[in-house]
């Protein structure tokens, strides 16, 4: 059964994409993902602050040791272990090696902290051979003086500057916490974003009641979190020229089907693959095929967006009347 789809203008053999994960920094793991059926892979994010902090530490070491002795002139501190090493070179080498090892698109992920950082590193990623760049914009508006317009202008400025600097496809990984997501989606596409990834999960700390310390940690997503991105993809599908990537809560083939029915071009998963391993992709693809066969769908394009707002005969179900009905029936 043909499962081909397009994302960011890239032709994919199916709609399943292995999204950014620390494990994706390993070529052997990427090969296993491709063998299991991944149509594309997203490399782990390159964080500008991490690179600059490492560079600053090594510059300090060099400055203190460079003139201790004549032999020290050729001394350099040992590169610390880590996913990227010092500077972007190791990350860019990961892109090159992944492109050589895989036959599927390799999408780089960038998490910048300044406009120059977004531009410089995106250019380097393009030169290294990335099929596309995912702009992982993680921004928490802590400043009380910031307005919603300021936040959206920040997103638009990042996309505009990066688009001017590179020619490969760009996607933007968005937070759901903006005041008018449809308008922002339209604006980002106009600025040069080829696709939107819905959504980025913000840090959700907890408090230790014994030590009175903030507890940080990464919690893998669960199917219970699918509702928010599912709703917004259904509302945006068919109304924006940008590709839509579903992210968060993908555990079973039912979740994949739901996202496609909502209108997603691709369905991304990380948490399920970390829990179950790359082979889980085969289960997701197999379940999707069975569901389509039972309902006589011959391609993904036939089913995509069937449940979206744009194609719904009961658009009120996505708005205020549905909410009122739930209150009346005691569901909420």
GROMACS .gro file of C-alpha atoms in nm:
model
  332
    1UNK     CA    1   0.000   0.000   0.000
    2UNK     CA    2   0.146   0.339  -0.097
    3UNK     CA    3   0.206   0.549   0.214
    4UNK     CA    4   0.410   0.822   0.049
    5UNK     CA    5   0.371   1.179   0.166
    6UNK     CA    6   0.545   1.515   0.139
    7UNK     CA    7   0.688   1.723   0.421
    8UNK     CA    8   0.868   2.056   0.374
    9UNK     CA    9   0.873   1.977   0.004
   10UNK     CA   10   1.064   1.654   0.074
   11UNK     CA   11   0.926   1.329  -0.066
   12UNK     CA   12   0.892   1.068   0.209
   13UNK     CA   13   0.809   0.699   0.178
   14UNK     CA   14   0.561   0.718   0.468
   15UNK     CA   15   0.443   0.974   0.726
   16UNK     CA   16   0.647   0.850   1.024
   17UNK     CA   17   0.944   1.063   1.132
   18UNK     CA   18   1.180   0.990   1.421
   19UNK     CA   19   1.197   1.326   1.594
   20UNK     CA   20   1.485   1.478   1.790
   21UNK     CA   21   1.628   1.254   2.059
   22UNK     CA   22   1.969   1.216   2.229
   23UNK     CA   23   1.983   0.865   2.081
   24UNK     CA   24   1.973   1.018   1.732
   25UNK     CA   25   2.330   1.136   1.782
   26UNK     CA   26   2.444   0.778   1.716
   27UNK     CA   27   2.477   0.659   1.355
   28UNK     CA   28   2.400   0.298   1.446
   29UNK     CA   29   2.075   0.409   1.608
   30UNK     CA   30   1.983   0.615   1.302
   31UNK     CA   31   2.041   0.310   1.082
   32UNK     CA   32   1.809   0.104   1.301
   33UNK     CA   33   1.543   0.372   1.272
   34UNK     CA   34   1.567   0.366   0.893
   35UNK     CA   35   1.559  -0.014   0.885
   36UNK     CA   36   1.246  -0.012   1.102
   37UNK     CA   37   1.067   0.221   0.862
   38UNK     CA   38   1.142   0.582   0.959
   39UNK     CA   39   1.083   0.806   0.657
   40UNK     CA   40   1.311   1.079   0.795
   41UNK     CA   41   1.509   1.151   1.110
   42UNK     CA   42   1.558   1.467   1.312
   43UNK     CA   43   1.894   1.497   1.483
   44UNK     CA   44   1.916   1.620   1.845
   45UNK     CA   45   1.913   1.996   1.886
   46UNK     CA   46   2.231   2.200   1.868
   47UNK     CA   47   2.213   2.450   2.156
   48UNK     CA   48   2.394   2.777   2.101
   49UNK     CA   49   2.445   2.846   2.473
   50UNK     CA   50   2.604   2.506   2.527
   51UNK     CA   51   2.853   2.561   2.249
   52UNK     CA   52   2.943   2.913   2.358
   53UNK     CA   53   2.987   2.807   2.720
   54UNK     CA   54   3.222   2.525   2.619
   55UNK     CA   55   3.418   2.759   2.393
   56UNK     CA   56   3.454   3.012   2.676
   57UNK     CA   57   3.584   2.749   2.917
   58UNK     CA   58   3.844   2.623   2.671
   59UNK     CA   59   3.951   2.976   2.583
   60UNK     CA   60   4.009   3.041   2.955
   61UNK     CA   61   4.217   2.723   2.988
   62UNK     CA   62   4.424   2.813   2.682
   63UNK     CA   63   4.487   3.167   2.806
   64UNK     CA   64   4.613   3.038   3.140
   65UNK     CA   65   4.837   2.764   3.004
   66UNK     CA   66   4.959   2.882   2.665
   67UNK     CA   67   5.284   3.041   2.792
   68UNK     CA   68   5.379   2.812   3.079
   69UNK     CA   69   5.657   2.657   2.873
   70UNK     CA   70   5.769   2.642   2.509
   71UNK     CA   71   5.606   2.300   2.481
   72UNK     CA   72   5.275   2.445   2.603
   73UNK     CA   73   5.241   2.648   2.284
   74UNK     CA   74   5.120   2.332   2.110
   75UNK     CA   75   4.907   2.211   2.399
   76UNK     CA   76   4.530   2.203   2.375
   77UNK     CA   77   4.296   2.076   2.647
   78UNK     CA   78   4.134   1.741   2.583
   79UNK     CA   79   3.790   1.769   2.428
   80UNK     CA   80   3.528   1.668   2.685
   81UNK     CA   81   3.291   1.384   2.613
   82UNK     CA   82   2.945   1.482   2.505
   83UNK     CA   83   2.703   1.458   2.214
   84UNK     CA   84   2.863   1.746   2.026
   85UNK     CA   85   3.207   1.806   2.177
   86UNK     CA   86   3.339   2.163   2.168
   87UNK     CA   87   3.206   2.394   1.901
   88UNK     CA   88   2.973   2.289   1.620
   89UNK     CA   89   3.227   2.077   1.433
   90UNK     CA   90   3.122   1.746   1.587
   91UNK     CA   91   2.755   1.818   1.523
   92UNK     CA   92   2.823   1.912   1.162
   93UNK     CA   93   3.024   1.593   1.125
   94UNK     CA   94   2.721   1.404   1.257
   95UNK     CA   95   2.514   1.556   0.977
   96UNK     CA   96   2.770   1.449   0.716
   97UNK     CA   97   2.802   1.097   0.851
   98UNK     CA   98   2.423   1.057   0.879
   99UNK     CA   99   2.378   1.171   0.520
  100UNK     CA  100   2.634   0.915   0.406
  101UNK     CA  101   2.485   0.633   0.613
  102UNK     CA  102   2.115   0.687   0.540
  103UNK     CA  103   1.901   0.704   0.229
  104UNK     CA  104   1.626   0.905   0.402
  105UNK     CA  105   1.623   1.281   0.471
  106UNK     CA  106   1.831   1.400   0.766
  107UNK     CA  107   1.682   1.706   0.938
  108UNK     CA  108   1.909   1.911   1.165
  109UNK     CA  109   1.763   2.077   1.474
  110UNK     CA  110   1.879   2.416   1.596
  111UNK     CA  111   1.804   2.589   1.926
  112UNK     CA  112   1.959   2.934   1.907
  113UNK     CA  113   1.969   3.221   2.154
  114UNK     CA  114   2.058   3.515   1.926
  115UNK     CA  115   1.972   3.612   1.570
  116UNK     CA  116   2.334   3.576   1.463
  117UNK     CA  117   2.344   3.230   1.620
  118UNK     CA  118   2.034   3.113   1.433
  119UNK     CA  119   2.178   3.240   1.106
  120UNK     CA  120   2.537   3.121   1.146
  121UNK     CA  121   2.458   2.769   1.263
  122UNK     CA  122   2.177   2.721   1.011
  123UNK     CA  123   2.419   2.814   0.732
  124UNK     CA  124   2.672   2.564   0.866
  125UNK     CA  125   2.406   2.293   0.879
  126UNK     CA  126   2.312   2.357   0.519
  127UNK     CA  127   2.677   2.340   0.413
  128UNK     CA  128   2.715   2.011   0.601
  129UNK     CA  129   2.436   1.861   0.390
  130UNK     CA  130   2.125   1.875   0.610
  131UNK     CA  131   1.806   1.805   0.415
  132UNK     CA  132   1.625   2.070   0.623
  133UNK     CA  133   1.660   2.262   0.949
  134UNK     CA  134   1.409   2.250   1.231
  135UNK     CA  135   1.412   2.576   1.427
  136UNK     CA  136   1.345   2.461   1.782
  137UNK     CA  137   1.241   2.793   1.933
  138UNK     CA  138   1.232   2.748   2.309
  139UNK     CA  139   1.140   3.079   2.463
  140UNK     CA  140   0.965   3.140   2.795
  141UNK     CA  141   0.845   3.505   2.820
  142UNK     CA  142   0.941   3.567   3.183
  143UNK     CA  143   0.979   3.943   3.142
  144UNK     CA  144   0.655   4.109   3.261
  145UNK     CA  145   0.704   4.391   3.010
  146UNK     CA  146   0.687   4.155   2.710
  147UNK     CA  147   0.360   4.157   2.519
  148UNK     CA  148   0.215   3.883   2.302
  149UNK     CA  149   0.310   4.094   2.000
  150UNK     CA  150   0.671   4.105   2.122
  151UNK     CA  151   0.680   3.726   2.148
  152UNK     CA  152   0.533   3.672   1.802
  153UNK     CA  153   0.767   3.933   1.655
  154UNK     CA  154   1.057   3.738   1.801
  155UNK     CA  155   0.942   3.419   1.626
  156UNK     CA  156   0.893   3.604   1.297
  157UNK     CA  157   1.234   3.773   1.319
  158UNK     CA  158   1.412   3.441   1.372
  159UNK     CA  159   1.238   3.282   1.074
  160UNK     CA  160   1.294   3.586   0.852
  161UNK     CA  161   1.666   3.608   0.926
  162UNK     CA  162   1.724   3.236   0.888
  163UNK     CA  163   1.525   3.215   0.567
  164UNK     CA  164   1.743   3.486   0.412
  165UNK     CA  165   2.054   3.292   0.506
  166UNK     CA  166   1.968   2.941   0.383
  167UNK     CA  167   1.789   2.787   0.087
  168UNK     CA  168   1.701   2.445   0.231
  169UNK     CA  169   1.356   2.387   0.389
  170UNK     CA  170   1.286   2.531   0.733
  171UNK     CA  171   1.038   2.412   0.992
  172UNK     CA  172   0.950   2.583   1.320
  173UNK     CA  173   0.883   2.388   1.636
  174UNK     CA  174   0.623   2.599   1.813
  175UNK     CA  175   0.498   2.633   2.166
  176UNK     CA  176   0.119   2.605   2.203
  177UNK     CA  177   0.117   2.902   2.438
  178UNK     CA  178   0.064   3.191   2.199
  179UNK     CA  179  -0.240   3.414   2.186
  180UNK     CA  180  -0.349   3.360   1.823
  181UNK     CA  181  -0.188   3.050   1.678
  182UNK     CA  182  -0.361   3.052   1.335
  183UNK     CA  183  -0.246   3.407   1.266
  184UNK     CA  184   0.108   3.329   1.384
  185UNK     CA  185   0.116   3.017   1.165
  186UNK     CA  186   0.015   3.224   0.864
  187UNK     CA  187   0.274   3.489   0.948
  188UNK     CA  188   0.561   3.243   0.994
  189UNK     CA  189   0.480   3.077   0.663
  190UNK     CA  190   0.486   3.420   0.496
  191UNK     CA  191   0.828   3.486   0.653
  192UNK     CA  192   0.967   3.167   0.501
  193UNK     CA  193   0.879   2.873   0.725
  194UNK     CA  194   0.802   2.569   0.510
  195UNK     CA  195   0.650   2.376   0.798
  196UNK     CA  196   0.532   2.385   1.158
  197UNK     CA  197   0.594   2.122   1.426
  198UNK     CA  198   0.316   2.114   1.684
  199UNK     CA  199   0.423   2.128   1.962
  200UNK     CA  200   0.736   2.193   2.164
  201UNK     CA  201   0.698   2.078   2.524
  202UNK     CA  202   0.812   2.343   2.770
  203UNK     CA  203   0.996   2.261   3.092
  204UNK     CA  204   0.747   2.149   3.355
  205UNK     CA  205   0.926   2.147   3.691
  206UNK     CA  206   0.805   2.004   4.018
  207UNK     CA  207   0.887   2.092   4.380
  208UNK     CA  208   1.052   1.861   4.632
  209UNK     CA  209   0.856   1.922   4.953
  210UNK     CA  210   1.135   1.781   5.172
  211UNK     CA  211   1.428   1.984   5.037
  212UNK     CA  212   1.223   2.278   4.907
  213UNK     CA  213   1.415   2.255   4.581
  214UNK     CA  214   1.289   2.271   4.226
  215UNK     CA  215   1.305   1.929   4.065
  216UNK     CA  216   1.392   1.929   3.699
  217UNK     CA  217   1.348   1.635   3.474
  218UNK     CA  218   1.245   1.521   3.130
  219UNK     CA  219   0.917   1.335   3.124
  220UNK     CA  220   0.839   1.127   2.819
  221UNK     CA  221   0.511   1.221   2.656
  222UNK     CA  222   0.205   0.996   2.685
  223UNK     CA  223  -0.108   0.949   2.468
  224UNK     CA  224  -0.298   1.165   2.720
  225UNK     CA  225  -0.117   1.468   2.575
  226UNK     CA  226  -0.244   1.421   2.220
  227UNK     CA  227  -0.556   1.636   2.252
  228UNK     CA  228  -0.394   1.981   2.230
  229UNK     CA  229  -0.178   1.926   1.918
  230UNK     CA  230  -0.456   1.717   1.760
  231UNK     CA  231  -0.702   2.005   1.797
  232UNK     CA  232  -0.470   2.268   1.654
  233UNK     CA  233  -0.361   2.053   1.360
  234UNK     CA  234  -0.728   1.994   1.278
  235UNK     CA  235  -0.788   2.371   1.295
  236UNK     CA  236  -0.487   2.460   1.077
  237UNK     CA  237  -0.501   2.184   0.815
  238UNK     CA  238  -0.610   2.312   0.476
  239UNK     CA  239  -0.583   2.672   0.590
  240UNK     CA  240  -0.205   2.725   0.580
  241UNK     CA  241   0.047   2.660   0.309
  242UNK     CA  242   0.294   2.525   0.564
  243UNK     CA  243   0.348   2.153   0.616
  244UNK     CA  244   0.217   2.029   0.950
  245UNK     CA  245   0.411   1.786   1.166
  246UNK     CA  246   0.236   1.627   1.463
  247UNK     CA  247   0.447   1.583   1.774
  248UNK     CA  248   0.365   1.465   2.128
  249UNK     CA  249   0.165   1.171   2.254
  250UNK     CA  250   0.233   0.924   1.972
  251UNK     CA  251   0.236   0.579   2.130
  252UNK     CA  252   0.011   0.357   1.916
  253UNK     CA  253  -0.099   0.327   1.555
  254UNK     CA  254  -0.433   0.477   1.661
  255UNK     CA  255  -0.248   0.798   1.750
  256UNK     CA  256  -0.086   0.802   1.406
  257UNK     CA  257  -0.425   0.757   1.237
  258UNK     CA  258  -0.582   1.036   1.442
  259UNK     CA  259  -0.310   1.284   1.356
  260UNK     CA  260  -0.338   1.204   0.984
  261UNK     CA  261  -0.716   1.239   0.994
  262UNK     CA  262  -0.668   1.577   1.160
  263UNK     CA  263  -0.450   1.686   0.868
  264UNK     CA  264  -0.087   1.623   0.965
  265UNK     CA  265   0.156   1.569   0.679
  266UNK     CA  266   0.386   1.366   0.904
  267UNK     CA  267   0.367   1.218   1.251
  268UNK     CA  268   0.676   1.249   1.470
  269UNK     CA  269   0.759   1.033   1.770
  270UNK     CA  270   1.041   1.020   2.023
  271UNK     CA  271   0.905   0.900   2.356
  272UNK     CA  272   0.757   0.577   2.215
  273UNK     CA  273   1.086   0.494   2.044
  274UNK     CA  274   1.281   0.556   2.365
  275UNK     CA  275   1.039   0.329   2.552
  276UNK     CA  276   1.010   0.050   2.296
  277UNK     CA  277   1.307   0.089   2.061
  278UNK     CA  278   1.325   0.154   1.686
  279UNK     CA  279   1.129  -0.163   1.602
  280UNK     CA  280   0.819   0.007   1.739
  281UNK     CA  281   0.802   0.196   1.409
  282UNK     CA  282   0.712  -0.131   1.234
  283UNK     CA  283   0.417  -0.176   1.467
  284UNK     CA  284   0.298   0.179   1.401
  285UNK     CA  285   0.328   0.137   1.025
  286UNK     CA  286   0.164  -0.205   1.030
  287UNK     CA  287  -0.130  -0.075   1.230
  288UNK     CA  288  -0.172   0.220   0.996
  289UNK     CA  289  -0.180  -0.010   0.693
  290UNK     CA  290  -0.438  -0.242   0.852
  291UNK     CA  291  -0.663   0.052   0.944
  292UNK     CA  292  -0.645   0.189   0.591
  293UNK     CA  293  -0.713  -0.149   0.431
  294UNK     CA  294  -1.018  -0.211   0.647
  295UNK     CA  295  -1.163   0.121   0.533
  296UNK     CA  296  -1.057   0.091   0.170
  297UNK     CA  297  -0.814   0.385   0.171
  298UNK     CA  298  -0.556   0.342  -0.103
  299UNK     CA  299  -0.324   0.627   0.001
  300UNK     CA  300  -0.243   0.854   0.293
  301UNK     CA  301  -0.360   1.156   0.094
  302UNK     CA  302  -0.714   1.013   0.081
  303UNK     CA  303  -0.749   1.008   0.457
  304UNK     CA  304  -0.545   1.315   0.546
  305UNK     CA  305  -0.755   1.596   0.689
  306UNK     CA  306  -1.090   1.414   0.678
  307UNK     CA  307  -1.156   1.525   1.035
  308UNK     CA  308  -1.010   1.875   0.999
  309UNK     CA  309  -1.207   2.192   1.064
  310UNK     CA  310  -1.179   2.294   0.699
  311UNK     CA  311  -1.357   1.977   0.582
  312UNK     CA  312  -1.598   1.934   0.871
  313UNK     CA  313  -1.971   1.968   0.824
  314UNK     CA  314  -2.003   2.059   1.190
  315UNK     CA  315  -1.742   2.326   1.245
  316UNK     CA  316  -1.911   2.430   1.568
  317UNK     CA  317  -1.770   2.117   1.731
  318UNK     CA  318  -1.430   2.286   1.734
  319UNK     CA  319  -1.550   2.605   1.901
  320UNK     CA  320  -1.759   2.754   2.178
  321UNK     CA  321  -2.086   2.561   2.118
  322UNK     CA  322  -1.911   2.230   2.180
  323UNK     CA  323  -1.766   2.360   2.506
  324UNK     CA  324  -2.109   2.476   2.625
  325UNK     CA  325  -2.259   2.139   2.534
  326UNK     CA  326  -1.998   1.958   2.743
  327UNK     CA  327  -2.077   2.179   3.040
  328UNK     CA  328  -2.449   2.113   3.002
  329UNK     CA  329  -2.400   1.738   2.990
  330UNK     CA  330  -2.167   1.741   3.288
  331UNK     CA  331  -1.866   1.610   3.098
  332UNK     CA  332  -1.642   1.894   3.218
   0.00000   0.00000   0.00000
